[in-house]
Amino acid sequence: ERLSSSDPTNTQWLRDVSVSHEKLGDIAQAQGDLAAARTSYEASVGIAERLSSSDPTNTQWLRDVSVSHYRLGGVLRTRREYGAAVEHLRQAEAMHREAMSRAEHLGGEHHFFESRLREVELLAGVREPESSAEHVDLGYARYAQEEWVASAEAFEAGLSDEPLRADLDRGNLYNAACSASLAVADGHDEWGGRALEWLGEDLRRRNDILKTIVERRKGELSEEDAARFERIEAALLEHFTWARTGDSDLAALRGTAEFEALFEGLPSGD
């Protein structure tokens, strides 16, 4: 900053100061100091906007502004200041779209701006979910904000869609069960039944896959397929063990007869 103030016309030094504020914001956010992160990101936005307004044709500076707004919107989202977050993320998306129109290589990163904006618009309530998938996305977003009941409600609305229930890679049923269990831990006992239902279905679906793999491994397999099936089997067994004894999200259910009954007949990874 001293270098920049000694020569305010040196745009490279000024950009370096903006980037430094952005990095300080990243560090503060990683340390959980959201107020300091916000201050740093706001400083970065101010400098980046000054640079960009001095030369609107400079695509790199325009992208810099969009990234600064994106990061500021992100920390505001974490602070649950959803309205302000939406404003900055809308600016970020619009500016990045303009930069992308000038430099096609930026197209590969634009989806980050779009998806974060959609997520925060849903959190802010300024846009309603338009599909089951968006309800599930909202469930994850509410989970990240530790809004357990709202997360479980969003998952419930989205999991009416069979492909979303069957998506075990993302683990929609399992994560929905975690949200509902955490709602129970927060005093909302009415979610206990739904948590057990979702967890039970997740375990049954995974066990069906495990049974298929066990049968396949009895036959002739290439070395590559044998190794792949072994990895999948190990991951499934690890999942059963984690769900039964390790995952703190399920602590409100663990130890009950209903919870233990879900694991009867399941193989153990021990």
XYZ file of C-alpha atoms in Angstrom:
270
model
C 0.000 0.000 0.000
C 2.898 2.393 0.699
C 4.259 1.740 -2.789
C 0.853 2.338 -4.323
C 0.269 5.556 -2.392
C 3.695 6.848 -3.515
C 2.558 6.564 -7.128
C -1.256 6.423 -7.455
C -0.925 6.250 -11.241
C 0.851 2.874 -11.122
C -2.025 0.549 -11.929
C -0.006 -2.638 -11.391
C 0.822 -1.643 -7.829
C -2.801 -0.715 -7.264
C -3.952 -4.104 -8.567
C -1.405 -5.808 -6.314
C -2.950 -4.034 -3.305
C -6.414 -5.229 -4.342
C -5.200 -8.811 -4.684
C -3.448 -8.566 -1.309
C -6.687 -7.477 0.361
C -8.416 -10.412 -1.314
C -5.834 -12.867 0.027
C -6.078 -11.356 3.504
C -9.837 -11.889 3.261
C -9.294 -15.523 2.329
C -7.032 -16.029 5.357
C -9.440 -14.304 7.724
C -12.364 -16.347 6.430
C -10.397 -19.589 6.817
C -9.697 -18.584 10.418
C -13.370 -17.877 11.054
C -12.938 -14.095 11.399
C -15.806 -13.165 9.112
C -15.829 -9.490 10.080
C -12.159 -9.078 9.113
C -12.775 -11.057 5.924
C -15.621 -8.759 4.989
C -13.483 -5.661 5.594
C -10.672 -7.014 3.420
C -13.001 -8.043 0.606
C -14.739 -4.655 0.671
C -11.340 -2.971 0.331
C -10.516 -5.256 -2.586
C -13.821 -4.441 -4.285
C -13.253 -0.700 -3.901
C -9.800 -0.786 -5.474
C -10.819 -3.174 -8.250
C -13.786 -0.979 -9.157
C -11.555 2.112 -9.306
C -9.188 0.347 -11.656
C -11.914 -1.001 -13.882
C -13.746 2.340 -14.127
C -10.474 3.994 -15.206
C -10.331 1.680 -18.237
C -13.643 -0.107 -18.960
C -12.017 -1.899 -21.914
C -9.593 -3.811 -19.668
C -11.046 -7.309 -19.444
C -8.642 -8.484 -16.717
C -9.669 -5.634 -14.432
C -13.320 -6.319 -15.114
C -12.794 -9.947 -14.121
C -10.973 -8.779 -10.995
C -14.035 -6.771 -9.961
C -16.297 -9.758 -10.547
C -14.088 -12.019 -8.410
C -13.934 -9.437 -5.607
C -17.730 -9.158 -5.556
C -17.956 -12.971 -5.662
C -15.758 -13.340 -2.598
C -17.540 -10.576 -0.718
C -20.876 -12.185 -1.545
C -19.524 -15.490 -0.278
C -18.544 -14.173 3.141
C -21.868 -12.339 3.438
C -23.598 -15.645 2.696
C -21.649 -17.284 5.511
C -22.680 -14.405 7.801
C -26.303 -15.094 6.723
C -26.623 -11.584 5.314
C -28.404 -13.061 2.338
C -29.872 -9.873 0.887
C -26.503 -8.135 0.684
C -24.904 -11.350 -0.582
C -27.386 -11.533 -3.449
C -26.607 -7.960 -4.489
C -22.868 -8.602 -4.702
C -23.246 -11.971 -6.380
C -25.559 -10.501 -9.004
C -22.945 -7.884 -9.762
C -20.261 -10.576 -9.834
C -22.209 -12.756 -12.275
C -23.104 -9.850 -14.579
C -19.553 -8.498 -14.681
C -18.045 -11.914 -15.239
C -20.554 -12.566 -18.033
C -19.403 -9.310 -19.668
C -15.743 -10.290 -19.254
C -16.539 -13.723 -20.692
C -18.107 -12.128 -23.763
C -14.732 -10.525 -24.458
C -12.548 -13.496 -23.494
C -14.027 -16.900 -24.301
C -11.544 -18.786 -22.085
C -13.357 -17.375 -19.044
C -16.387 -19.479 -19.951
C -14.972 -22.455 -18.084
C -15.307 -20.711 -14.723
C -18.599 -18.874 -15.217
C -20.666 -21.724 -13.806
C -19.182 -20.978 -10.367
C -20.706 -17.502 -10.481
C -24.070 -18.785 -11.699
C -24.357 -21.635 -9.198
C -23.371 -19.508 -6.194
C -25.871 -16.825 -7.224
C -28.671 -19.404 -7.609
C -27.845 -20.902 -4.227
C -27.896 -17.578 -2.383
C -31.055 -16.422 -4.150
C -32.692 -19.578 -2.818
C -31.320 -18.952 0.671
C -32.511 -15.354 0.548
C -35.981 -16.435 -0.542
C -35.925 -14.143 -3.568
C -36.347 -17.155 -5.844
C -38.284 -20.364 -5.273
C -36.814 -23.764 -6.198
C -37.905 -24.637 -9.717
C -37.176 -28.360 -9.590
C -36.597 -31.253 -7.240
C -32.869 -30.861 -7.852
C -32.986 -27.255 -6.674
C -34.852 -28.303 -3.528
C -32.044 -30.769 -2.818
C -29.429 -28.091 -3.545
C -31.229 -25.842 -1.089
C -31.111 -28.672 1.449
C -27.340 -28.760 1.178
C -27.094 -24.977 1.386
C -29.263 -24.853 4.520
C -27.183 -27.666 5.993
C -24.001 -25.663 5.428
C -25.644 -22.777 7.298
C -26.605 -25.148 10.151
C -30.302 -24.505 9.558
C -31.275 -28.091 10.257
C -35.066 -27.963 10.027
C -35.023 -25.835 6.887
C -32.459 -28.219 5.405
C -34.585 -31.285 6.193
C -37.669 -29.595 4.741
C -35.847 -28.804 1.511
C -34.523 -32.356 1.227
C -38.024 -33.709 1.832
C -39.388 -31.600 -1.030
C -36.627 -32.716 -3.391
C -36.458 -36.405 -2.573
C -39.818 -37.091 -4.174
C -37.680 -37.531 -7.303
C -36.462 -41.128 -7.665
C -33.180 -40.346 -9.487
C -32.255 -37.981 -6.670
C -33.013 -40.659 -4.068
C -30.914 -43.121 -6.038
C -27.901 -40.793 -6.260
C -25.648 -42.537 -3.758
C -22.507 -40.833 -5.017
C -23.767 -37.511 -3.743
C -25.521 -39.272 -0.893
C -28.774 -37.314 -0.938
C -30.705 -39.741 1.278
C -27.864 -40.044 3.751
C -27.304 -36.287 3.984
C -31.044 -35.720 4.344
C -30.998 -38.168 7.258
C -28.140 -36.221 8.828
C -30.071 -32.951 8.546
C -33.158 -34.514 10.100
C -31.099 -36.089 12.881
C -29.511 -32.738 13.663
C -32.992 -31.205 13.750
C -33.869 -33.817 16.383
C -30.743 -32.886 18.344
C -31.939 -29.277 18.155
C -35.210 -30.197 19.839
C -37.375 -31.039 16.826
C -38.249 -34.634 17.645
C -40.813 -34.789 14.854
C -37.966 -35.315 12.377
C -36.779 -38.529 14.017
C -38.998 -40.820 11.966
C -38.001 -39.194 8.692
C -34.321 -39.395 9.620
C -34.609 -43.140 10.269
C -36.587 -43.652 7.059
C -34.009 -41.863 4.903
C -31.061 -43.533 6.592
C -32.676 -46.962 6.287
C -33.300 -46.491 2.579
C -29.742 -45.296 2.032
C -28.359 -48.383 3.781
C -30.658 -50.767 1.874
C -29.718 -49.295 -1.487
C -26.022 -49.523 -0.703
C -26.371 -53.071 0.582
C -28.102 -54.077 -2.657
C -25.088 -52.766 -4.569
C -22.773 -54.651 -2.229
C -24.657 -57.918 -2.811
C -24.361 -57.422 -6.581
C -20.630 -56.811 -6.295
C -20.121 -59.903 -4.140
C -21.888 -62.007 -6.773
C -19.905 -60.455 -9.603
C -16.633 -61.163 -7.828
C -17.452 -64.863 -7.801
C -17.101 -64.962 -11.582
C -14.283 -64.287 -14.013
C -13.093 -60.692 -13.802
C -10.312 -58.733 -15.389
C -7.646 -57.455 -13.024
C -8.941 -53.926 -13.513
C -12.564 -54.863 -12.715
C -11.514 -56.923 -9.709
C -9.604 -53.971 -8.275
C -12.491 -51.610 -8.982
C -15.045 -53.867 -7.278
C -12.729 -54.281 -4.317
C -12.522 -50.499 -3.905
C -16.294 -50.120 -4.120
C -16.868 -52.901 -1.605
C -14.406 -51.328 0.828
C -16.087 -47.932 0.460
C -19.529 -49.422 1.147
C -18.335 -51.255 4.247
C -16.671 -48.077 5.454
C -19.937 -46.197 4.940
C -21.862 -48.705 7.077
C -19.319 -48.413 9.878
C -19.223 -44.617 9.713
C -22.991 -44.360 9.817
C -23.323 -46.790 12.712
C -20.544 -45.581 14.983
C -18.698 -42.566 13.646
C -20.866 -39.836 12.178
C -21.690 -37.273 14.863
C -24.541 -35.941 12.713
C -26.468 -39.105 13.574
C -25.778 -38.945 17.323
C -29.394 -38.079 18.135
C -30.509 -41.417 16.659
C -27.639 -43.624 17.737
C -28.315 -46.058 20.574
C -32.051 -46.328 19.967
C -33.550 -49.692 19.083
C -34.912 -48.246 15.826
C -31.455 -47.069 14.795
C -29.753 -50.359 15.627
C -32.422 -52.298 13.735
C -31.359 -50.541 10.514
C -27.991 -52.292 10.665
C -29.248 -55.814 11.298
C -27.990 -58.105 8.568
C -25.538 -55.551 7.181
C -21.912 -56.639 6.838
C -19.319 -54.878 8.957
C -16.129 -53.267 7.741
C -14.364 -54.198 10.982
